[in-house]
PDB file of C-alpha atoms and ligand atoms in Angstrom:
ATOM      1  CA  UNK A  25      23.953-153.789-223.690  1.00  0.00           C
ATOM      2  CA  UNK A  26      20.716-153.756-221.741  1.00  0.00           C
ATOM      3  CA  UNK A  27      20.441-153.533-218.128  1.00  0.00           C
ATOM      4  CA  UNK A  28      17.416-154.660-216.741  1.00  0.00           C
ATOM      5  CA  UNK A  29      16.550-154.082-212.856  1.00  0.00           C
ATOM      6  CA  UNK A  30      13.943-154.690-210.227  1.00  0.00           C
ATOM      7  CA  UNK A  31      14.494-151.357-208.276  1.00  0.00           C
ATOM      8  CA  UNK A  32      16.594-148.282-208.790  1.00  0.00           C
ATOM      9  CA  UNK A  33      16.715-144.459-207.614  1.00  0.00           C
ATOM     10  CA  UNK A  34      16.638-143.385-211.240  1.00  0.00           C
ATOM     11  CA  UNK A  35      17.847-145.115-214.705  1.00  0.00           C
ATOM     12  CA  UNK A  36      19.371-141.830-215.104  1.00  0.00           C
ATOM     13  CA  UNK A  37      21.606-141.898-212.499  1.00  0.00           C
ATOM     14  CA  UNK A  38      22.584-145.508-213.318  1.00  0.00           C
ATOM     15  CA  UNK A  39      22.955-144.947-216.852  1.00  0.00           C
ATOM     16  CA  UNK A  40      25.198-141.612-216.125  1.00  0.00           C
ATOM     17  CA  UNK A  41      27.453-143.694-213.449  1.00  0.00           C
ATOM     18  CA  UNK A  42      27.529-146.567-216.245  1.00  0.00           C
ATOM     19  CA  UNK A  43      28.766-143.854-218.973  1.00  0.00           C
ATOM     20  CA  UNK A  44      31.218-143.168-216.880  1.00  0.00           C
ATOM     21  CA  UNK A  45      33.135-146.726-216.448  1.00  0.00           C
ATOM     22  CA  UNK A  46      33.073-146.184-220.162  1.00  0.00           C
ATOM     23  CA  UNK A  47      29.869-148.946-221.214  1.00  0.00           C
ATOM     24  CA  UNK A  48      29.472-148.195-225.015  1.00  0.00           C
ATOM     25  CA  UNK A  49      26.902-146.354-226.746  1.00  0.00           C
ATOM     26  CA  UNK A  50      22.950-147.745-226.728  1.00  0.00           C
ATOM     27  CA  UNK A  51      23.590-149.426-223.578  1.00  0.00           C
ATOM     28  CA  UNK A  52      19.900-149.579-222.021  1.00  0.00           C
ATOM     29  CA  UNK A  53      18.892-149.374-218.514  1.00  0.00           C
ATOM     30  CA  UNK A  54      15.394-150.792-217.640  1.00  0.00           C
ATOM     31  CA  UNK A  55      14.035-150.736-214.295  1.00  0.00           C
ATOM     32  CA  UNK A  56      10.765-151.841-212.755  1.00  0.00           C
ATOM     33  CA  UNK A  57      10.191-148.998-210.469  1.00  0.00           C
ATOM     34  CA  UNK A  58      12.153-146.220-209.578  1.00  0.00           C
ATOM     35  CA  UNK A  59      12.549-144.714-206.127  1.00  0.00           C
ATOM     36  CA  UNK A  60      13.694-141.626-206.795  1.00  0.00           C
ATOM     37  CA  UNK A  61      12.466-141.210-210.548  1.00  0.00           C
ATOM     38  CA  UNK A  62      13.641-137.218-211.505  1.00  0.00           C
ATOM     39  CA  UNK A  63      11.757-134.882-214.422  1.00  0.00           C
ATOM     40  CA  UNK A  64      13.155-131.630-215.009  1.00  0.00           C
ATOM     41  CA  UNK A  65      14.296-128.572-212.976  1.00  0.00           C
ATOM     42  CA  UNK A  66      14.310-131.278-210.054  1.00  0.00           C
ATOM     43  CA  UNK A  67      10.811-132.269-210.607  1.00  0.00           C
ATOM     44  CA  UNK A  68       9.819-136.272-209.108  1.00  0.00           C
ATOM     45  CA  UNK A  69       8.851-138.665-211.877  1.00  0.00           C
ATOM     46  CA  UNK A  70       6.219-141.006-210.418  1.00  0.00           C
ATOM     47  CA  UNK A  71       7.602-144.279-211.318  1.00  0.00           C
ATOM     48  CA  UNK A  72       5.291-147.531-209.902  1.00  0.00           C
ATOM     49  CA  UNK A  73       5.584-150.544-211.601  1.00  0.00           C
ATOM     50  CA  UNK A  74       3.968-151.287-214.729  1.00  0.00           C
ATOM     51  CA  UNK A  75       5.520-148.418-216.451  1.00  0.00           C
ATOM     52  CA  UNK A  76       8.342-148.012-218.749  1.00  0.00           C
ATOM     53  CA  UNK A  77      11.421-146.451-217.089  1.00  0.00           C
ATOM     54  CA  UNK A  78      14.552-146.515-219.184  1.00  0.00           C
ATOM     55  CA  UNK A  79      17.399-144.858-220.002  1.00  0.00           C
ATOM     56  CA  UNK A  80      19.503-144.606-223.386  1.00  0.00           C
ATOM     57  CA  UNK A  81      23.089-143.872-223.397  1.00  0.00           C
ATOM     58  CA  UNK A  82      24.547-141.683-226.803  1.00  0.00           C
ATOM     59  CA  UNK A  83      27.897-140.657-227.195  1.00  0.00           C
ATOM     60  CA  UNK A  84      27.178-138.030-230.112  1.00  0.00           C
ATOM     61  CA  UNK A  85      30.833-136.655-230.871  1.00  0.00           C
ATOM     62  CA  UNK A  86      29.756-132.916-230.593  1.00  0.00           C
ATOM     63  CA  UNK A  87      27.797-131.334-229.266  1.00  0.00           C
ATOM     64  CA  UNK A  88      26.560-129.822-232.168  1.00  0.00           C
ATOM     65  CA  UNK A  89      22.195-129.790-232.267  1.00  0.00           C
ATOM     66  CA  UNK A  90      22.330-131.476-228.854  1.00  0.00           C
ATOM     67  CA  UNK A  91      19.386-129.303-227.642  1.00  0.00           C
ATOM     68  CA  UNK A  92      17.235-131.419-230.242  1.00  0.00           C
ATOM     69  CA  UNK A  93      18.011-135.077-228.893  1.00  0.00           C
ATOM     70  CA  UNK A  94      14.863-134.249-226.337  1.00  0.00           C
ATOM     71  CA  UNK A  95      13.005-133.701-229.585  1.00  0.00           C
ATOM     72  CA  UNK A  96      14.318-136.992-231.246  1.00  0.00           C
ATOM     73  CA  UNK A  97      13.579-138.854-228.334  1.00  0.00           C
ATOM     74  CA  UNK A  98       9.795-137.746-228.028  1.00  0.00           C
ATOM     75  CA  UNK A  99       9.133-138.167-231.918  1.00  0.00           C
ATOM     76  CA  UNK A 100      10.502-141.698-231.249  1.00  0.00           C
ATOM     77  CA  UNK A 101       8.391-142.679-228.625  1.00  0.00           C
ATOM     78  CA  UNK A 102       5.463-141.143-229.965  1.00  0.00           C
ATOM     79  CA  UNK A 103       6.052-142.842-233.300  1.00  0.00           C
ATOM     80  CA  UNK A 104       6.231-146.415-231.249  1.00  0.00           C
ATOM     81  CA  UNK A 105       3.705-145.941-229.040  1.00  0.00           C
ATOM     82  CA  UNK A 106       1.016-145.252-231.851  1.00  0.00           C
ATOM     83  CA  UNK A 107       2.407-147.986-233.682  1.00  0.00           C
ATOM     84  CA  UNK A 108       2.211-150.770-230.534  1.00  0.00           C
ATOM     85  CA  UNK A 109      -1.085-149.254-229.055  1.00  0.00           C
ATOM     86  CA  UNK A 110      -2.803-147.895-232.311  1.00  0.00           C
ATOM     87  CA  UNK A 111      -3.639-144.626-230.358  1.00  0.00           C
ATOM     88  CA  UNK A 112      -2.628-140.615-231.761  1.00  0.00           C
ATOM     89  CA  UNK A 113       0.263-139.152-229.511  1.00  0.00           C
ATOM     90  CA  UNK A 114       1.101-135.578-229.494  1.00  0.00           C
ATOM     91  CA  UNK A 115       3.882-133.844-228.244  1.00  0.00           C
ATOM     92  CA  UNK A 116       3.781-130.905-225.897  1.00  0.00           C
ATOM     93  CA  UNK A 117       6.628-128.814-226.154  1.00  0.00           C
ATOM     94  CA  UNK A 118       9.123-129.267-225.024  1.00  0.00           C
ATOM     95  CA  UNK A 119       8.894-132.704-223.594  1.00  0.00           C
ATOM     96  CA  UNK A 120       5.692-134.145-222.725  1.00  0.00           C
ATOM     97  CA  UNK A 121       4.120-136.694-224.505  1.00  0.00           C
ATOM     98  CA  UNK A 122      -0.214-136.418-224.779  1.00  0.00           C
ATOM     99  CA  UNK A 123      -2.860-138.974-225.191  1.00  0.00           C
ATOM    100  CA  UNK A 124      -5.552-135.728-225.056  1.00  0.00           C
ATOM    101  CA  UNK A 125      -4.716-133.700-222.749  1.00  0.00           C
ATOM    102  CA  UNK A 126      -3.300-136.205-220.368  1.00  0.00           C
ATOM    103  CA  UNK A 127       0.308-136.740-219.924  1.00  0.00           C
ATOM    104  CA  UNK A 128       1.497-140.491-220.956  1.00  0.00           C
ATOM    105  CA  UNK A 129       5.291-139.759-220.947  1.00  0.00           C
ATOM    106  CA  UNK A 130       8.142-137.432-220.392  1.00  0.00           C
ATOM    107  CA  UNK A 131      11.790-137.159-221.583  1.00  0.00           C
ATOM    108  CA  UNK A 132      14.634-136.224-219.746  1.00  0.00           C
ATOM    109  CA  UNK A 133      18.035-135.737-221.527  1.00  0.00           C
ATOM    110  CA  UNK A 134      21.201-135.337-219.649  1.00  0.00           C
ATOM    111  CA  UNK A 135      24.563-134.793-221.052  1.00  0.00           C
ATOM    112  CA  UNK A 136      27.858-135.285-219.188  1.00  0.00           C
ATOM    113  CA  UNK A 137      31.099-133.447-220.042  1.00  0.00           C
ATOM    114  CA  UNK A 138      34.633-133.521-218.589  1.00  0.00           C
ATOM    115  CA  UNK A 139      35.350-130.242-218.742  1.00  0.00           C
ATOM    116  CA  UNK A 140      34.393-128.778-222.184  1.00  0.00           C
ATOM    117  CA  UNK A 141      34.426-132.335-223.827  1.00  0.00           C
ATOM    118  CA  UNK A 142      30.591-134.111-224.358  1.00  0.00           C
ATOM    119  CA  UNK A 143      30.821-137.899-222.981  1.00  0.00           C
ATOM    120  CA  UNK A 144      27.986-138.853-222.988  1.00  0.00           C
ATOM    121  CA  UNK A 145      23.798-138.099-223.552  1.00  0.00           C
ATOM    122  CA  UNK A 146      21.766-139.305-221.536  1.00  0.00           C
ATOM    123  CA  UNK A 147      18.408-140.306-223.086  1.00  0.00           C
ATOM    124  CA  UNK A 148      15.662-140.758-220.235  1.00  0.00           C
ATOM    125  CA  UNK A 149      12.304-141.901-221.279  1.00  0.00           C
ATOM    126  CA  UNK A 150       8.961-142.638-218.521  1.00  0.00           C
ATOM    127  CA  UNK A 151       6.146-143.464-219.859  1.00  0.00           C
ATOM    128  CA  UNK A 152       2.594-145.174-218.310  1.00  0.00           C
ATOM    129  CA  UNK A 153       2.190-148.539-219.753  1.00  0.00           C
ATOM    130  CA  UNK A 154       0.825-151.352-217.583  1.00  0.00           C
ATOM    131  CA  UNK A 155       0.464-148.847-214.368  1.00  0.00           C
ATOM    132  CA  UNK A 156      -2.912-147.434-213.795  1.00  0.00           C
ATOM    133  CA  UNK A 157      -3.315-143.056-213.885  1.00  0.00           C
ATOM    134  CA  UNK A 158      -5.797-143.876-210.336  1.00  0.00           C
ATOM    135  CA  UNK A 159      -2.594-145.277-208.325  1.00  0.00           C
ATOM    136  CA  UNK A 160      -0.679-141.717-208.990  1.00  0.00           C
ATOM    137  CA  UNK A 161      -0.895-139.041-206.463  1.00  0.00           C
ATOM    138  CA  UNK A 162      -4.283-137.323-206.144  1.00  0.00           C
ATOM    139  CA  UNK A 163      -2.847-133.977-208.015  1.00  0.00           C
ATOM    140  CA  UNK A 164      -2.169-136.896-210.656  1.00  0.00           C
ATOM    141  CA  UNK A 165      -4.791-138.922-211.137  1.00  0.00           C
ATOM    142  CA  UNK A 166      -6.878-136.599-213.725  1.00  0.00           C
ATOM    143  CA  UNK A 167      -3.715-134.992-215.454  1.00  0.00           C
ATOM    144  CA  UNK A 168      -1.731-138.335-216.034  1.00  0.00           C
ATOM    145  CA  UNK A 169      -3.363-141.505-218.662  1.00  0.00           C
ATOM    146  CA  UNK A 170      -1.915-145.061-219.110  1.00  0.00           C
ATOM    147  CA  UNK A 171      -1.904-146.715-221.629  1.00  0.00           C
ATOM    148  CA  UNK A 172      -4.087-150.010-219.666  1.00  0.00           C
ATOM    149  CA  UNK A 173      -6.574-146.637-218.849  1.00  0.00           C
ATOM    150  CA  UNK A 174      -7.346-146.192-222.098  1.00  0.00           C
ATOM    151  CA  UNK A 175      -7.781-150.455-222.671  1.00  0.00           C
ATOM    152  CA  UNK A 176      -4.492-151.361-224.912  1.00  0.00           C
ATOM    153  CA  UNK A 177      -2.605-154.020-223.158  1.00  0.00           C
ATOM    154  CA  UNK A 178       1.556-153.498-224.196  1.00  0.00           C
ATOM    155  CA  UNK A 179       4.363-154.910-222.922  1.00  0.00           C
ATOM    156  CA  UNK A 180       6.604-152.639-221.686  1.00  0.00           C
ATOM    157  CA  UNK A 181       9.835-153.804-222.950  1.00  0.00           C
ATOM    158  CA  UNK A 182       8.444-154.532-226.318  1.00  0.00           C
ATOM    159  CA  UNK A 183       7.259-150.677-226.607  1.00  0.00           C
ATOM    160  CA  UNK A 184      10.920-150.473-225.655  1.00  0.00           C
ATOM    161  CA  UNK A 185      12.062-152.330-228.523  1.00  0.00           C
ATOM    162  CA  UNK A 186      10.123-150.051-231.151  1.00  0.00           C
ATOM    163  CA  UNK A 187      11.289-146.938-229.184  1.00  0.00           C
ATOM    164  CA  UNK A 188      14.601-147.937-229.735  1.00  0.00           C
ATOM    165  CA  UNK A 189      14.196-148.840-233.177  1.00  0.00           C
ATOM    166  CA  UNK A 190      12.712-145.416-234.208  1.00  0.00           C
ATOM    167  CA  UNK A 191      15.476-143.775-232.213  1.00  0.00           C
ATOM    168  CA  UNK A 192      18.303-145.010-233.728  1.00  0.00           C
ATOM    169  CA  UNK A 193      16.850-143.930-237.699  1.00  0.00           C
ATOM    170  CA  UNK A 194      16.584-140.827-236.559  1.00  0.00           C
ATOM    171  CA  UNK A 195      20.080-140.577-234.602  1.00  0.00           C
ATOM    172  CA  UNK A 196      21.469-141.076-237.556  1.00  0.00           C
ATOM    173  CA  UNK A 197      19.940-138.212-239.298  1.00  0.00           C
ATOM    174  CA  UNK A 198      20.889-136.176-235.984  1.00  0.00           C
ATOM    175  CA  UNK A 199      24.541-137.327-236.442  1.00  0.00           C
ATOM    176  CA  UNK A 200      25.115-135.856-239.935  1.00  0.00           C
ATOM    177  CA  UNK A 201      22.923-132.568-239.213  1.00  0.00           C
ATOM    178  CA  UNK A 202      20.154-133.370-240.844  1.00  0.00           C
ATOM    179  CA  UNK A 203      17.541-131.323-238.752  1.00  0.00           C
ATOM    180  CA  UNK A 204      14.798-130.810-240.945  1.00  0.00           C
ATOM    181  CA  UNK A 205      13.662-133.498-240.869  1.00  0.00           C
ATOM    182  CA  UNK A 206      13.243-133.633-237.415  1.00  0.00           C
ATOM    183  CA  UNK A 207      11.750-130.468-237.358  1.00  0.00           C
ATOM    184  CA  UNK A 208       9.177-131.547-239.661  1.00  0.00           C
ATOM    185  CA  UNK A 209       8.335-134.662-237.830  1.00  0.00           C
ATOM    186  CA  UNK A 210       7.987-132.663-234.686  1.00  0.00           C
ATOM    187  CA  UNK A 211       5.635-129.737-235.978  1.00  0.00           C
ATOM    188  CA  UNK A 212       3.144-132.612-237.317  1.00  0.00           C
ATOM    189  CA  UNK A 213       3.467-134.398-233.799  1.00  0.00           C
ATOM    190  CA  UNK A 214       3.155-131.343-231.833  1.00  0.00           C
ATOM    191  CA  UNK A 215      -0.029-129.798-229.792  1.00  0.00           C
ATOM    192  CA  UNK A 216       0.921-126.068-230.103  1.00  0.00           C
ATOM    193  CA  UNK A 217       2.086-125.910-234.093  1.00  0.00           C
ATOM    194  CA  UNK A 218      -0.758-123.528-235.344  1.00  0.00           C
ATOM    195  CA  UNK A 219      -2.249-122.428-231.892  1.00  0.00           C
ATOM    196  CA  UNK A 220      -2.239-118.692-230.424  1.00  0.00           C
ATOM    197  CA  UNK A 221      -0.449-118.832-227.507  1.00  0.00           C
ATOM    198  CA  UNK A 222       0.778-116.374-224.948  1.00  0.00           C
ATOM    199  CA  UNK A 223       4.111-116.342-224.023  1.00  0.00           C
ATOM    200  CA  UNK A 224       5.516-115.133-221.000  1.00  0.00           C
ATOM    201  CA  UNK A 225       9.297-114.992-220.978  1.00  0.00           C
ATOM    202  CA  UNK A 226      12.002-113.021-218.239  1.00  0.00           C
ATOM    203  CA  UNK A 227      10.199-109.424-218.577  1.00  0.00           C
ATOM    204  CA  UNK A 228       7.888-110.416-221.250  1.00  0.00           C
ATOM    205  CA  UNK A 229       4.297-110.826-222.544  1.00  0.00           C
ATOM    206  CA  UNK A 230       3.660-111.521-225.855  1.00  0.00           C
ATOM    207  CA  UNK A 231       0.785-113.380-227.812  1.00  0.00           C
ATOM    208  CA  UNK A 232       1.554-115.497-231.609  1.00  0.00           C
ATOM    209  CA  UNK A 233       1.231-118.498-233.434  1.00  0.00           C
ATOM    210  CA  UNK A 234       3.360-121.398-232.874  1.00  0.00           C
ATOM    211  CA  UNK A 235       4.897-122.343-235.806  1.00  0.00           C
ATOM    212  CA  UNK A 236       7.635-124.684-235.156  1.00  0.00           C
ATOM    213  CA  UNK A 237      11.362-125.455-233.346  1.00  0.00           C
ATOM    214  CA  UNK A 238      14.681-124.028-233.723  1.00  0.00           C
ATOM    215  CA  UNK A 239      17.858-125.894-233.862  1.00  0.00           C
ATOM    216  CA  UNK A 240      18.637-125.448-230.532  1.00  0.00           C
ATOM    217  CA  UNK A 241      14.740-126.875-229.612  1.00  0.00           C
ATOM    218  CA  UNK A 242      13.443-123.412-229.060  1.00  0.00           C
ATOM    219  CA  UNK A 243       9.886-122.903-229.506  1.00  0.00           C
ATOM    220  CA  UNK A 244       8.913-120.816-232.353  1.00  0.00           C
ATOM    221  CA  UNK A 245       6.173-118.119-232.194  1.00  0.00           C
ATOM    222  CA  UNK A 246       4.772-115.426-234.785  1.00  0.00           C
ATOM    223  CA  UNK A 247       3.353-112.642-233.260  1.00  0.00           C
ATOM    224  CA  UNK A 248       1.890-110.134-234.673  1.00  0.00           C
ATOM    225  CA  UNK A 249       4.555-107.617-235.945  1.00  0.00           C
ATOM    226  CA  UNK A 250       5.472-110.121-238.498  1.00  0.00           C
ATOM    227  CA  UNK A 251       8.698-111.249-236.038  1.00  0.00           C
ATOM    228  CA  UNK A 252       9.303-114.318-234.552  1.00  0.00           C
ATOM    229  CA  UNK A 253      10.031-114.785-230.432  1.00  0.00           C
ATOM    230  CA  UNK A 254      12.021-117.796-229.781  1.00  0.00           C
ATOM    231  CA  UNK A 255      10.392-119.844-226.513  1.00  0.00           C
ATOM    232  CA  UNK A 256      12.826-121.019-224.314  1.00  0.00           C
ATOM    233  CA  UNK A 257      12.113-124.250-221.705  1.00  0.00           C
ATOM    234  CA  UNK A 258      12.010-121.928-218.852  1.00  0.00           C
ATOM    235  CA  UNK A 259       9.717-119.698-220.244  1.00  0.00           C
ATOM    236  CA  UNK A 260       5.714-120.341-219.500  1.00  0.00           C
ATOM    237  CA  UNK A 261       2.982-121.205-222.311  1.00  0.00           C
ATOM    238  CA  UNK A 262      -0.700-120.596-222.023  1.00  0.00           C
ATOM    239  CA  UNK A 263      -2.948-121.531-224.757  1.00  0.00           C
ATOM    240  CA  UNK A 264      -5.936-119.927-226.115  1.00  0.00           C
ATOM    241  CA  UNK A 265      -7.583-122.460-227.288  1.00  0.00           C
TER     242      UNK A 265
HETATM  243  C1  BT5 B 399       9.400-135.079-217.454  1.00  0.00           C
HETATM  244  O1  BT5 B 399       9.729-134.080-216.566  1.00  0.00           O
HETATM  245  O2  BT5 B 399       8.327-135.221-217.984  1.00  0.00           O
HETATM  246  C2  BT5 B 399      10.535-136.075-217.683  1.00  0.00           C
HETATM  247  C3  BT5 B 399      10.254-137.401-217.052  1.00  0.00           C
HETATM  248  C4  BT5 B 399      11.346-138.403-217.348  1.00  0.00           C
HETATM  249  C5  BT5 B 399      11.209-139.630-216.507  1.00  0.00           C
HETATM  250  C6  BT5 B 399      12.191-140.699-216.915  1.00  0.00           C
HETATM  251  S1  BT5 B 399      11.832-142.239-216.197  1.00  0.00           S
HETATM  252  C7  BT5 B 399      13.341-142.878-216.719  1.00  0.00           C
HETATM  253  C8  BT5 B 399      14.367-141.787-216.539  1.00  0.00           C
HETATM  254  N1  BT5 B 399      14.957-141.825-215.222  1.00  0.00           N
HETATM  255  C9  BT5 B 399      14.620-140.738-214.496  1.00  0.00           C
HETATM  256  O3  BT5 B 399      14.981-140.539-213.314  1.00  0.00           O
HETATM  257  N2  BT5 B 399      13.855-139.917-215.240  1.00  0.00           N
HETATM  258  C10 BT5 B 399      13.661-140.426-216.574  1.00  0.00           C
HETATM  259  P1  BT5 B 399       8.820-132.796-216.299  1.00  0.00           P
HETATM  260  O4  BT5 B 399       8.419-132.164-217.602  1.00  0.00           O
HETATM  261  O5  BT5 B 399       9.593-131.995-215.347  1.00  0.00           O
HETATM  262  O6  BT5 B 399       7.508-133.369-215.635  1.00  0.00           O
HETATM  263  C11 BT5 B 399       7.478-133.734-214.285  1.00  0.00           C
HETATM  264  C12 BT5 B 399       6.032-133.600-213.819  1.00  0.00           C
HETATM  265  O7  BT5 B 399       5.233-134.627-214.412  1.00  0.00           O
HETATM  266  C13 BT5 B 399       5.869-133.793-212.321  1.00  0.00           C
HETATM  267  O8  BT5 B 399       6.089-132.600-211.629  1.00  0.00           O
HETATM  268  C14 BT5 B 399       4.419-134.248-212.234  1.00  0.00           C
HETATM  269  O9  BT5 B 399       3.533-133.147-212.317  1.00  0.00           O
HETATM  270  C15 BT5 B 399       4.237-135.060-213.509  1.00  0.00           C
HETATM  271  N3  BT5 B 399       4.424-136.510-213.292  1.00  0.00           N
HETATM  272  C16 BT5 B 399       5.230-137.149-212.398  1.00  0.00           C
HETATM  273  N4  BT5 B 399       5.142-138.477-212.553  1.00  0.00           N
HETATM  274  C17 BT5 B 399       4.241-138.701-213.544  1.00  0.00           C
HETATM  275  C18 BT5 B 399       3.735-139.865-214.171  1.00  0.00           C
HETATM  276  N5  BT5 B 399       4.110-141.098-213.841  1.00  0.00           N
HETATM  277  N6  BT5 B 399       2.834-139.687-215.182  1.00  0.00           N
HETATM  278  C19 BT5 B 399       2.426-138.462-215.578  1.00  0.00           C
HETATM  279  N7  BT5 B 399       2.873-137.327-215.016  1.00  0.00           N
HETATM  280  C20 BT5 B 399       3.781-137.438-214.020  1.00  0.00           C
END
């Protein structure tokens, strides 16, 4: 089912209060713009129109290796966008998709549970398409890229299409725990996989080489006693180089 809509706070929200009235797995919502577009740890997602703002709805039946749908999600996208625009993607850990060092995209998964029981994932994907980096915020403008900023004209709802496509091979995979392959994927999609990087967690400085996820989507990093530090989403990254 795909909902498509001219103005909404946030697909999110819709697609959480749609999971609810029970709508059935892969139901879609699309919206033009959103008004109150959300990123993580409460973080606005600037959502004009002209970009792709959409929402997946999975009802995985555990939630077994849900940590890594964020992951699946961003290798998707990536995968579609350099196939539509013909331009390299990488993913910045743990949910940001690059065209350099600008960010194109962003994922935002959110899962719903009565009580202990999973009912839903939501799969939240915004990423610049036909919207232009200069009509951002100022604080924006130089960190964000479109793809119409870098000249490749795509329709948003056909990189939807693709997305979708590349999703659902690999939610398959997902389904019957098979993570490798995932994990691969990710490590040759991903900015930090063979960078030093210093890693600051609660109490905690460290410096190592990223060398790949977990199955719960943790950052792995090598440092130099021969161990390995897992990286978790709250934790903060600087890279050397
Ligand atoms: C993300 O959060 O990157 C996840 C964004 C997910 C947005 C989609 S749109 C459809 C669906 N419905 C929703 O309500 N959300 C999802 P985070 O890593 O927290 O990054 C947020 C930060 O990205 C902000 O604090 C800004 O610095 C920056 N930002 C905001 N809007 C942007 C944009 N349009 N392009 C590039 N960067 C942006």
């Amino acid at each position: 089912m795909l909902c498509v809509f001219d103005k909404v706070s946030s697909t999110n929200d819709l697609a959480k209060r749609l999971a609810g009235t029970g709508a059935p797995e892969g139901t879609v919502v699309v919206s033009r713009k959103q008004s109150m577009g959300k990123g993580r740890f409460g973080r606005r997602w600037i959502s004009p129109s002209g970009g792709l703002w959409a929402s997946l709805l999975l009802r995985p039946k555990t939630s077994q290796n849900i940590a890594l749908l964020p992951i699946l999600a961003g290798i998707a996208t990536a995968k579609a966008v350099e196939e539509v625009a013909l331009v390299k993607v990488k993913l910045k850990w743990p949910n940001d998709l690059l065209i350099g060092n600008r960010k194109l995209g962003g994922v935002l998964v959110e899962s719903c549970y009565s009580g202990t029981q999973l009912r839903g994932a939501i799969v939240g994907l915004g990423i610049n398409v036909r919207n232009s980096s200069l009509d951002l915020p100022k604080r924006l403008k130089t960190r964000a890229v479109s793809l119409r900023d870098i000249g490749r004209e795509v329709a948003e709802l056909d990189l939807l299409q693709h997305i979708l496509d590349h999703v659902g091979s690999r939610y398959e995979l997902f389904r019957t725990g098979k993570i490798e392959f995932l994990q691969r994927e990710w490590r040759q999609l991903s900015s930090e996989v063979g960078k030093r990087l210093l890693v600051k967690t609660s109490g905690n400085i460290c410096e190592g080489l990223a060398t790949g996820i977990d199955s719960d989507g943790a950052l792995l990093v090598k440092i130099s006693t021969g161990s390995t530090v897992r990286v978790l989403s709250s934790d903060q990254l600087a890279h050397f180089q």
